[in-house]
Coordinates of C-alpha atoms in Angstrom, one line a residue:
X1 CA 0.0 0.0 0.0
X2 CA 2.7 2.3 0.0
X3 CA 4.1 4.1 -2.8
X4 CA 7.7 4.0 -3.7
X5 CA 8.4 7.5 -2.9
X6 CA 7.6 6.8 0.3
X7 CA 9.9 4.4 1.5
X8 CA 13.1 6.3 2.2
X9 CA 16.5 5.3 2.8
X10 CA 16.4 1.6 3.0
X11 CA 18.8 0.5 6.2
X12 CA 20.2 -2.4 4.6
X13 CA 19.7 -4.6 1.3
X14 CA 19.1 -8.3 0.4
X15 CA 19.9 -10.3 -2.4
X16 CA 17.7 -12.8 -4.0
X17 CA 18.4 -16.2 -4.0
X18 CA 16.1 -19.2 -6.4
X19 CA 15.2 -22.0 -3.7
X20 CA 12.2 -24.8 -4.7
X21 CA 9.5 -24.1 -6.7
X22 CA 10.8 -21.2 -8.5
X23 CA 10.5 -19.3 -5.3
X24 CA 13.1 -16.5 -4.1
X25 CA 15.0 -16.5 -0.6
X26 CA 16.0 -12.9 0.8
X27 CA 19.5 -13.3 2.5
X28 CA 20.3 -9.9 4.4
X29 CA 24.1 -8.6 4.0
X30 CA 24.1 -7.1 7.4
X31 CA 22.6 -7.1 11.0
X32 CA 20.4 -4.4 12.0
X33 CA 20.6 -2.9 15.7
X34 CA 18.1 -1.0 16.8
X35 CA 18.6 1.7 20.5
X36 CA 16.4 1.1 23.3
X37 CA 13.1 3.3 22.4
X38 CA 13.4 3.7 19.1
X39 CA 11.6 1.9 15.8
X40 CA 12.3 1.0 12.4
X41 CA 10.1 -0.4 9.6
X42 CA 11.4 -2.5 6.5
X43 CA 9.6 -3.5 3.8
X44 CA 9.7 -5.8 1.1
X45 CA 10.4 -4.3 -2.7
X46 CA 10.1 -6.1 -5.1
X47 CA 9.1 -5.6 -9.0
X48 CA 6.7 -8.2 -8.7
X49 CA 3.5 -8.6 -6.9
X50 CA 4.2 -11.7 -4.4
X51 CA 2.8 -10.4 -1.3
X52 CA 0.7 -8.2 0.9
X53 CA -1.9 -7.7 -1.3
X54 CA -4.3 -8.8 1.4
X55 CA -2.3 -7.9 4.4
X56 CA -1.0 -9.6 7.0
X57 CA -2.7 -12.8 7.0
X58 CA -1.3 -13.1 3.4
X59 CA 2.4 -12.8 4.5
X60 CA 1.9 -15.5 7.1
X61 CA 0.8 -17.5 4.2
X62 CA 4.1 -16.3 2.2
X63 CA 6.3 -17.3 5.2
X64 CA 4.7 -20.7 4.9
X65 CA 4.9 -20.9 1.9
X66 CA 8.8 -20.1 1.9
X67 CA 8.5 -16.9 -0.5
X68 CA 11.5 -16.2 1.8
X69 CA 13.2 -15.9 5.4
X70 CA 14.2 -13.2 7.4
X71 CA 17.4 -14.1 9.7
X72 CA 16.7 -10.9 12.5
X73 CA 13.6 -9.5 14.2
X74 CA 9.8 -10.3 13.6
X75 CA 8.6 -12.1 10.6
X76 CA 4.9 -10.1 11.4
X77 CA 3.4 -7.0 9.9
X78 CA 2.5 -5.8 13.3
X79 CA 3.4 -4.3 16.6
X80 CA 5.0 -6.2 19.5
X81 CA 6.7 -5.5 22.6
X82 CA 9.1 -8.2 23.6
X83 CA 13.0 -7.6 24.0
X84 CA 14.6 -9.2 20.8
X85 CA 17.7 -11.2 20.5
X86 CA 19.8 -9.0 18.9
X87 CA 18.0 -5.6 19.8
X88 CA 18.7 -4.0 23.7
X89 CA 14.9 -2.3 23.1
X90 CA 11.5 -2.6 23.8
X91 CA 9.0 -1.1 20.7
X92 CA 7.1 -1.3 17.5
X93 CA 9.0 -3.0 14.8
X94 CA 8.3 -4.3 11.5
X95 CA 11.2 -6.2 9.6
X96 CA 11.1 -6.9 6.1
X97 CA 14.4 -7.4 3.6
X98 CA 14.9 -5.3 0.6
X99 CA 15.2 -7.1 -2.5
X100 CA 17.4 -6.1 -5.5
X101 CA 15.5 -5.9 -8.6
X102 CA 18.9 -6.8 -10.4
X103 CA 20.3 -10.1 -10.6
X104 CA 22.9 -10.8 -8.5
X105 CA 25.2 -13.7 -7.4
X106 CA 23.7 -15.5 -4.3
X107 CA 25.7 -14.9 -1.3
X108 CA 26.5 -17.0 1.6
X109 CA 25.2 -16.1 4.8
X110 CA 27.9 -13.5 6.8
X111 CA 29.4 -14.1 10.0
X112 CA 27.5 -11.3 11.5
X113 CA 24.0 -13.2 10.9
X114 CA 25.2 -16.4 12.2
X115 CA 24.4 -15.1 16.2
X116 CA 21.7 -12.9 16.4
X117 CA 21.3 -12.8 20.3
X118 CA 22.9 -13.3 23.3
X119 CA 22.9 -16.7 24.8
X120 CA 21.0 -15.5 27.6
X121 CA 18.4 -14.0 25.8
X122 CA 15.0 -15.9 24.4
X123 CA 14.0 -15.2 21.3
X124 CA 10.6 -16.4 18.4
X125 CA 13.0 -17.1 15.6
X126 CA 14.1 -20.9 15.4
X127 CA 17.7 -20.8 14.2
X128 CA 19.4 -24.5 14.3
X129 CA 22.6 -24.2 15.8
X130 CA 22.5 -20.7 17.2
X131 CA 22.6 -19.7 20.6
X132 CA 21.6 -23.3 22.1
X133 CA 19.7 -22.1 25.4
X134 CA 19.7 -24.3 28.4
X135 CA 17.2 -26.6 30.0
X136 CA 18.6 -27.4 33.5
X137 CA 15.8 -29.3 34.2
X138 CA 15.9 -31.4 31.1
X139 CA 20.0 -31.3 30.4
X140 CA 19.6 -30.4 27.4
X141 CA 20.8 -27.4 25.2
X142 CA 18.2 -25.8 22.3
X143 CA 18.9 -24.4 19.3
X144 CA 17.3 -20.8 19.8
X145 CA 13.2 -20.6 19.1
X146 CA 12.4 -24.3 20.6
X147 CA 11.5 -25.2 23.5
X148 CA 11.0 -28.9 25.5
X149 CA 9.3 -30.5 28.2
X150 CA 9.2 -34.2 28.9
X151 CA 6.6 -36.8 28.0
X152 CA 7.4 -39.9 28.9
X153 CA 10.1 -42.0 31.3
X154 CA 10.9 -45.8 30.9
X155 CA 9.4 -47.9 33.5
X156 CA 6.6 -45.1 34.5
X157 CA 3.5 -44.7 33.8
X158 CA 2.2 -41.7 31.5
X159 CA -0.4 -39.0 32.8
X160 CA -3.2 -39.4 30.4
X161 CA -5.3 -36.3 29.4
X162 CA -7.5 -35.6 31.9
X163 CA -4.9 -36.5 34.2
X164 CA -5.6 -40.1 34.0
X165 CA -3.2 -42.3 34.7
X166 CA -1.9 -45.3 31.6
X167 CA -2.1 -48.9 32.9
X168 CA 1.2 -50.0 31.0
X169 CA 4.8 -48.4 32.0
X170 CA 6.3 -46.5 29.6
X171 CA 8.9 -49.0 27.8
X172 CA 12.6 -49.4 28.1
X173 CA 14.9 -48.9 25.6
X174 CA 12.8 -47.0 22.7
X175 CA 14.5 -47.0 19.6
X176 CA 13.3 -45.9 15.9
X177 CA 10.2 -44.6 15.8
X178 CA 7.2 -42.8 13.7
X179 CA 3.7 -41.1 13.5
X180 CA 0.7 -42.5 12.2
X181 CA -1.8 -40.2 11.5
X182 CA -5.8 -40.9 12.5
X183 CA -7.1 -37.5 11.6
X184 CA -9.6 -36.0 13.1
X185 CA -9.1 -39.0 16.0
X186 CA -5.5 -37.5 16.8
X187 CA -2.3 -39.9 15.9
X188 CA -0.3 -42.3 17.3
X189 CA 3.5 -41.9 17.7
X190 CA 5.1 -45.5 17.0
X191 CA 8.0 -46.6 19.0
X192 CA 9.9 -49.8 19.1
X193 CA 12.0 -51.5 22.1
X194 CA 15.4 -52.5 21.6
X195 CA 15.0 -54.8 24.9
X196 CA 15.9 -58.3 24.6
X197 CA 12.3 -59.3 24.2
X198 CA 12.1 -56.5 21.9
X199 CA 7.9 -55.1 21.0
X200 CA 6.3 -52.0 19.5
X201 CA 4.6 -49.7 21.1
X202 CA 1.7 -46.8 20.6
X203 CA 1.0 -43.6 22.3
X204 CA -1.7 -42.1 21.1
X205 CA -2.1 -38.4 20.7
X206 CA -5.7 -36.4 20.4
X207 CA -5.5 -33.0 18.6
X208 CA -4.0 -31.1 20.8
X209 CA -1.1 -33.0 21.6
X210 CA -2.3 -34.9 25.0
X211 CA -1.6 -38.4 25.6
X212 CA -5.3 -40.5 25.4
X213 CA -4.0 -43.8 26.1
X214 CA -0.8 -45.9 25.7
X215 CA -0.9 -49.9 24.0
X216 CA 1.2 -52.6 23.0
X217 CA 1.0 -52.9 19.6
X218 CA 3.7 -55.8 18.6
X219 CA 4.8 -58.3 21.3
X220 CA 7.0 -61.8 21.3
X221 CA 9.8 -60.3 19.2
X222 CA 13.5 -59.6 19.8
X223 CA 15.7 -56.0 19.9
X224 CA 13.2 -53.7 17.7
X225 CA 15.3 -51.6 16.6
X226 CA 14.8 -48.9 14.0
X227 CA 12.2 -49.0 11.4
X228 CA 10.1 -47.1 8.8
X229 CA 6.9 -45.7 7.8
X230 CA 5.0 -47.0 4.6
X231 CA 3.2 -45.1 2.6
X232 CA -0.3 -46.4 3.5
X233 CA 0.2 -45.5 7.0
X234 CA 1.5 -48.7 8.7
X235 CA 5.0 -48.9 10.6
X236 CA 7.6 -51.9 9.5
X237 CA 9.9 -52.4 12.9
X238 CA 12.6 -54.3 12.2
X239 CA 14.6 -56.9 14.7
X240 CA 18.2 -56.2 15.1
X241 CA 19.1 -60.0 15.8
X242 CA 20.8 -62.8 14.1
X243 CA 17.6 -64.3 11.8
X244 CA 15.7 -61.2 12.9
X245 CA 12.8 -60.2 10.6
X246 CA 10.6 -56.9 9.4
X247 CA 6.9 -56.6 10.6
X248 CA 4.5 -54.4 9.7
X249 CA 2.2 -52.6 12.4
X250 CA -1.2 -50.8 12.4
X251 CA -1.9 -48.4 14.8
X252 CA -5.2 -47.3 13.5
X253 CA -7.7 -48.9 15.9
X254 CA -10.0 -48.4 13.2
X255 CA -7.8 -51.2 11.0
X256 CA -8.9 -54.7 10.7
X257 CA -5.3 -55.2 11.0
X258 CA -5.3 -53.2 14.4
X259 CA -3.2 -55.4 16.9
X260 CA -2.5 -58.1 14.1
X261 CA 0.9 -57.1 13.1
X262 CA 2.2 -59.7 10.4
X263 CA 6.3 -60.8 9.3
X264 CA 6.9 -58.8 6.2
X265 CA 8.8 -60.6 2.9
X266 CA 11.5 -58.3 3.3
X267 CA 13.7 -60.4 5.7
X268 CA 13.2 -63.0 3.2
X269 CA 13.6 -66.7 5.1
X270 CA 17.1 -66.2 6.4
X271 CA 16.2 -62.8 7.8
X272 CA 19.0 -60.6 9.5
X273 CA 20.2 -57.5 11.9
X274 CA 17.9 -54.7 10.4
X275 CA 18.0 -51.5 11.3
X276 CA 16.0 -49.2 9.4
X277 CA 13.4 -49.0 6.4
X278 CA 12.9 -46.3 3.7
X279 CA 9.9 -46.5 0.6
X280 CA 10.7 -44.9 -2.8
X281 CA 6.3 -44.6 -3.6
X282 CA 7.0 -42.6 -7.1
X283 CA 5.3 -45.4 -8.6
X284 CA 1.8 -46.0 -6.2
X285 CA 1.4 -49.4 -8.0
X286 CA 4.9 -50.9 -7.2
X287 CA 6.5 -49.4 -3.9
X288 CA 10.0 -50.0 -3.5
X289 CA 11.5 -50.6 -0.1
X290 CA 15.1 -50.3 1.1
X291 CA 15.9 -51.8 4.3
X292 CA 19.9 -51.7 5.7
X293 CA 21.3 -53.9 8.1
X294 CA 23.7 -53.4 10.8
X295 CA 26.4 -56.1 10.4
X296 CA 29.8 -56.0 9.0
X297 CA 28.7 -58.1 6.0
X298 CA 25.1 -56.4 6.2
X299 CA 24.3 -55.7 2.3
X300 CA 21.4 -53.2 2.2
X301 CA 18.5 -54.6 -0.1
X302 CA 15.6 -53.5 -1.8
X303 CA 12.4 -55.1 -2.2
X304 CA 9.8 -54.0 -4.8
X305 CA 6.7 -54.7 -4.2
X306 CA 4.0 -56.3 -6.8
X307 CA 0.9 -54.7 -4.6
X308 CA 0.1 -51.8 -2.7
X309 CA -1.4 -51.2 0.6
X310 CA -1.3 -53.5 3.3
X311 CA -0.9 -56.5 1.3
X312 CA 2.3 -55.4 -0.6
X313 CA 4.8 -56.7 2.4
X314 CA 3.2 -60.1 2.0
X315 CA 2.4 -60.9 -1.4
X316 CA 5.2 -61.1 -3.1
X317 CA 8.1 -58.9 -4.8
X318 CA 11.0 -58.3 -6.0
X319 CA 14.4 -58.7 -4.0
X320 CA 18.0 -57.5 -5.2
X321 CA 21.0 -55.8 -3.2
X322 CA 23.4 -52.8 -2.7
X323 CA 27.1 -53.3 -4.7
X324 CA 29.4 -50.4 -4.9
X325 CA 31.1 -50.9 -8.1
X326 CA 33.8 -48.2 -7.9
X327 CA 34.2 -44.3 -6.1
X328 CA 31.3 -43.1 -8.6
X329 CA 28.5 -46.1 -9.7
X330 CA 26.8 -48.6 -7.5
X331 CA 23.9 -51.6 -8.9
X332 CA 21.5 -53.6 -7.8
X333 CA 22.3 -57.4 -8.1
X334 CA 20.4 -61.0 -7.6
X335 CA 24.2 -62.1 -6.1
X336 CA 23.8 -61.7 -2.2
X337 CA 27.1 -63.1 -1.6
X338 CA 28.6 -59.8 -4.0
X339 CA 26.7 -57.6 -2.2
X340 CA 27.8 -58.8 1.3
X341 CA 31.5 -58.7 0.2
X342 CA 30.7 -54.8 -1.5
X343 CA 29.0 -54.3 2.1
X344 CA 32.4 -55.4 3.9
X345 CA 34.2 -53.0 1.6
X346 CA 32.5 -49.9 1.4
X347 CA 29.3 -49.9 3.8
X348 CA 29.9 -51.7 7.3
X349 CA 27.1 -51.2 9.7
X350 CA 24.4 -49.4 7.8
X351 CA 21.7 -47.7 10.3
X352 CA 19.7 -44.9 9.5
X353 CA 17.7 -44.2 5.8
X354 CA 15.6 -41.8 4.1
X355 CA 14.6 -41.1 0.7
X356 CA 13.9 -37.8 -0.8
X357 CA 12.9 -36.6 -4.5
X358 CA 14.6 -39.8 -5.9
X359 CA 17.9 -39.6 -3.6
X360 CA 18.3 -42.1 -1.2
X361 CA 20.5 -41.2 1.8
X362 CA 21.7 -44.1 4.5
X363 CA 24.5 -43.8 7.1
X364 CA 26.8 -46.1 8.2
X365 CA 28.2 -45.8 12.4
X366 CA 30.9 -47.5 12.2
X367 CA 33.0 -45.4 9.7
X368 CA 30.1 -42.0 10.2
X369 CA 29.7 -42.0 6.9
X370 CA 26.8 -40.4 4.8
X371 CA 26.2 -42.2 1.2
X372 CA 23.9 -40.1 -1.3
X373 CA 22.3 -42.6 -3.5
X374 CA 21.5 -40.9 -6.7
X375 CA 18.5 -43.7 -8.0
X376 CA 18.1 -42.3 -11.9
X377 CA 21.6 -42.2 -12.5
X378 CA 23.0 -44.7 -10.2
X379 CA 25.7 -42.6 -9.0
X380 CA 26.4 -42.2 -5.3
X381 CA 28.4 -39.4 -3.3
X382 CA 30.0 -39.6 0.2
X383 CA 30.5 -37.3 2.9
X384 CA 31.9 -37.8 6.5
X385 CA 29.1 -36.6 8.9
X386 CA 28.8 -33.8 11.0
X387 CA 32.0 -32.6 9.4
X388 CA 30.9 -28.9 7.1
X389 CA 29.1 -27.9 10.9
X390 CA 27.5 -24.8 11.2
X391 CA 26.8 -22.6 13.9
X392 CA 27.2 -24.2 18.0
X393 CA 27.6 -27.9 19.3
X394 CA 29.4 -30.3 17.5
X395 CA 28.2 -33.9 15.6
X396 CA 31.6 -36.1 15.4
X397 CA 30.1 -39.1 17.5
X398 CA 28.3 -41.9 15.3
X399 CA 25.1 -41.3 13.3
X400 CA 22.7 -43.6 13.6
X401 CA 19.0 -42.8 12.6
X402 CA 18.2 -40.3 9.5
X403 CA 14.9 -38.6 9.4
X404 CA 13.8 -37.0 6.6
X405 CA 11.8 -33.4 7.1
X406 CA 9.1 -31.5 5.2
X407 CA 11.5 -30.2 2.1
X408 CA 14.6 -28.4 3.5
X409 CA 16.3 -31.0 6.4
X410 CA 17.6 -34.0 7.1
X411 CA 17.1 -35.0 11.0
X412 CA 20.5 -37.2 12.6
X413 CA 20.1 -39.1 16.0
X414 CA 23.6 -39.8 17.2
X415 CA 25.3 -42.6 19.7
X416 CA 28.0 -42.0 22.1
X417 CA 30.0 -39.1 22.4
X418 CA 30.2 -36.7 25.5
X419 CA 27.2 -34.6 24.3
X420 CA 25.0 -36.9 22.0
X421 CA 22.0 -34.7 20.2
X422 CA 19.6 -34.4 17.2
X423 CA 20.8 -32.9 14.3
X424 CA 20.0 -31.4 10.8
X425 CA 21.7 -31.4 7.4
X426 CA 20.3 -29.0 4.9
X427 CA 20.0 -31.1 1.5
X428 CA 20.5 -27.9 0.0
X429 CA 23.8 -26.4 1.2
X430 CA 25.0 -29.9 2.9
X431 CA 26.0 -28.1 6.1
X432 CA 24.9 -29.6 9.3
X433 CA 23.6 -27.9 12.5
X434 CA 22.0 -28.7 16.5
X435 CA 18.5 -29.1 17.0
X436 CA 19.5 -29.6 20.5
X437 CA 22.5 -31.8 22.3
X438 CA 23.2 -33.0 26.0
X439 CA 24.3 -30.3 28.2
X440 CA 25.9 -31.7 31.4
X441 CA 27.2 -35.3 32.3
X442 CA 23.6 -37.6 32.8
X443 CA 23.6 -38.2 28.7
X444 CA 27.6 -39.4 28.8
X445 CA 27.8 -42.0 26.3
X446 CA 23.8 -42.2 25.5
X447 CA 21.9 -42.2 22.3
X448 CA 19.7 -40.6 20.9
X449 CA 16.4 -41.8 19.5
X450 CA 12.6 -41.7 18.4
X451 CA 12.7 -38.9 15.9
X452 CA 9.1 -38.4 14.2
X453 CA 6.9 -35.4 13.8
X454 CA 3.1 -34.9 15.0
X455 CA 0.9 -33.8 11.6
X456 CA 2.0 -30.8 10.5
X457 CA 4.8 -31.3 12.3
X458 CA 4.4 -28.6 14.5
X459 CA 5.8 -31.0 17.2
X460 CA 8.8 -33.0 17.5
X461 CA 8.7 -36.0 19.6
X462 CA 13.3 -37.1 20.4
X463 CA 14.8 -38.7 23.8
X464 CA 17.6 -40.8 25.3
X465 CA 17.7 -44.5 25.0
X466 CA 19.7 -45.6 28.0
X467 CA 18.5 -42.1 30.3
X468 CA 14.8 -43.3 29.2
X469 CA 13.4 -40.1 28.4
X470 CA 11.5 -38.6 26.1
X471 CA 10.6 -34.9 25.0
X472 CA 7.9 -33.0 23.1
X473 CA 9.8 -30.2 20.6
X474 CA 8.3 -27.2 19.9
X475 CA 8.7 -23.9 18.1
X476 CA 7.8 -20.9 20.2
X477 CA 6.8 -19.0 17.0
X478 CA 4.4 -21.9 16.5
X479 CA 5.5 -22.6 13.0
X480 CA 5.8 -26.5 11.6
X481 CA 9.8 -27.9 11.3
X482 CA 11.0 -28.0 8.4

């Protein structure tokens, strides 16, 4: 609504930036500090019409929508009074970027962005990696803009909503986990036990986040460890034992197959240590899963389905394996005994996986390795994880679980170390940052675990195996995770 005659001097200048969808990112070339009591207003120029033609409500859906991202100050059209990170003041503030109608090179992000608050001071924005404020009572250390509580402790029982009390214990040793969502009846986070006697287990969320009851959903089974959702809303745990198999769960209590988990065809009849599933679903009719195995000769294999639904773990498929061929091409091969030697070569221990847009990404503990399966081409890329880090903490203990986010992230759960966390690797840039770590001496050694978002992933549910424990994520501007 304003005319350009009537925006003055602009403070400081953006560049634009192409990110998905033919969108542009803003990326500000400096840090604006503002004097107690006084105000500032930036807006958005741009020399096309992309936003606030309907006001604020339409820039909330822009922010959404990833039209761009501010790195300092409010990303609202309106008046607050809160003392900002960076900014020793109390006011009424709007902060917008100014956008270069000429094309420019994209720049990197400056030092002087990288910290926009003191440690001590809260702030809305959620930054991975910056600032890491800390939760004495939980241990832990946040990446600025989230904040924690704890849900759940092995060998208690949950408070219920209504504060109602659950009849089982919460169980020990969680491992991999996911989110199956009921809709309108709430959802049901997943969660395996890596216990000797192993199971799967549901909590079950309403709405609004509050625990409505807690159930076994998979018992008589050994060391569940991680897993993987399917794409008609099931969960396949997997047992991490010698002739250990893949089931598939239901935890829709609406599902004839409620309570009736079944052994999937992907351990095949010799089985093996699984660890963690991923489904390529770019063709509905045919899903393709990819399960790795943690074992020295563990060759990772992939098992396309003839079926969908249900039905397509258990009525037949197609099985063939993972073999590096050299430092640039892998293939998929009927020879398991190639596949296991390739697996001793190149890919001991495989644990996490995740497939994104036709890349498959899997991680390997033992070496903390990232592999970047390129599935058109049937090239691969490695990297050494945690090692192009951005921002505070530090991942150079061993990955294990990899989670993948709504577009932007990739989510890391990591064993050992003296400050085991989650954290996130932008598929964009590659650099990895903290979500949040352990901040004093009670996580020593631990793991962490249970990744998986609530819809709309405006939470994040994460914890410690060993320390039993785990948290509900949130972000205090109340916008989903990326």
């Amino acid at each position: 609504g304003m005319d350009e005659g009537d925006w003055g001097e602009p403070v400081y200048s953006g560049m634009t930036e192409s990110i998905s969808s033919g969108l542009k990112e803003a990326l500000l070339d400096d840090v604006l500090t503002i004097p107690r009591g006084q105000t500032v207003s930036i807006y958005l120029a741009s020399n096309k019409e992309l936003m606030f033609v309907q006001g604020d409500q339409e820039f909330f859906l822009a922010e959404d929508a990833r039209d761009f991202k501010t790195f300092t100050g409010s990303t609202t059209k309106k008046a607050f009074k809160r003392k900002l990170g960076n900014a020793n003041f109390y006011g009424e503030v709007t902060y917008y970027t100014v956008v270069h109608k000429a094309a420019m090179p994209s720049p990197s992000i400056p030092p002087s962005l990288q910290s926009v608050a003191p440690s001590n001071a809260p702030t809305k924005q959620f930054l991975p990696g910056e600032l890491l404020l800390t939760n004495e009572q939980l241990g832990i250390e946040l990446s600025s803009g989230l904040e924690a509580k704890l849900i759940a402790s092995s060998g208690k029982k949950l408070t219920l909503v209504d504060d109602k009390e659950s009849f089982l214990s919460f169980h020990s040793r969680f491992d991999g986990a996911g989110v199956i969502d009921l809709g309108e009846r709430g959802y049901v986070y997943v969660s395996n036990s890596e216990e000797t006697y192993g199971g799967v287990y549901g909590l079950q969320f309403n709405l609004a986040g509050e625990i409505v009851d807690y159930k076994t959903l998979l018992s008589n089974t050994k060391r569940n460890c991680g897993g993987g959702l399917t794409p008609h809303n099931t969960w396949i745990s997997c047992e991490e034992v010698k002739q250990g198999q893949c089931w598939q769960v239901s935890a829709d209590p609406n599902s004839s197959n409620y309570l009736h988990a079944q052994k999937t065809m992907i351990g095949g009849s010799r089985g093996g240590r699984f660890e963690s599933v991923a489904t390529d679903s770019r063709i509905k009719q045919s899903p393709v899963y990819f399960v790795t195995e943690d074992s020295t000769f563990g060759a990772m294999r992939r098992f396309q389905a003839n079926s969908t639904g249900w039905h397509s773990l258990h009525a037949g498929g197609d099985t063939s394996y993972l073999r590096i061929i050299d430092d640039k091409f892998f293939e998929w091969t009927k020879n398991l005994s190639a596949a296991r030697k390739s697996a001793y070569a190149h890919y001991q221990n495989s644990e996490g996986i995740s497939f994104n847009d036709g890349t498959l990404y899997f991680t390997t503990k033992s070496t903390q390795k990232l592999f970047v399966l390129d599935l058109e081409s049937s090239t691969y890329k490695l990297e050494t994880t945690g090692l192009d880090f951005q921002g505070k903490g530090s991942f150079n203990a061993m990955p294990d679980q990899v989670i993948k986010g709504d577009k932007r992230f990739l989510y890391f759960t990591e064993s050992g170390g003296k400050t085991p966390g989650v954290y996130v690797r932008d598929m964009r840039t590659g650099k990895y940052m903290t979500i949040f770590e352990a901040g004093d001496e009670r996580y020593l050694n631990d793991e962490t675990v249970g990744v998986a978002f609530s819809p709309g992933r405006h939470r994040m549910y994460a914890g410690y195996q060993m320390s039993g424990v785990l948290f509900e994520f949130r972000r205090t501007d109340n916008l989903p995770f990326p």
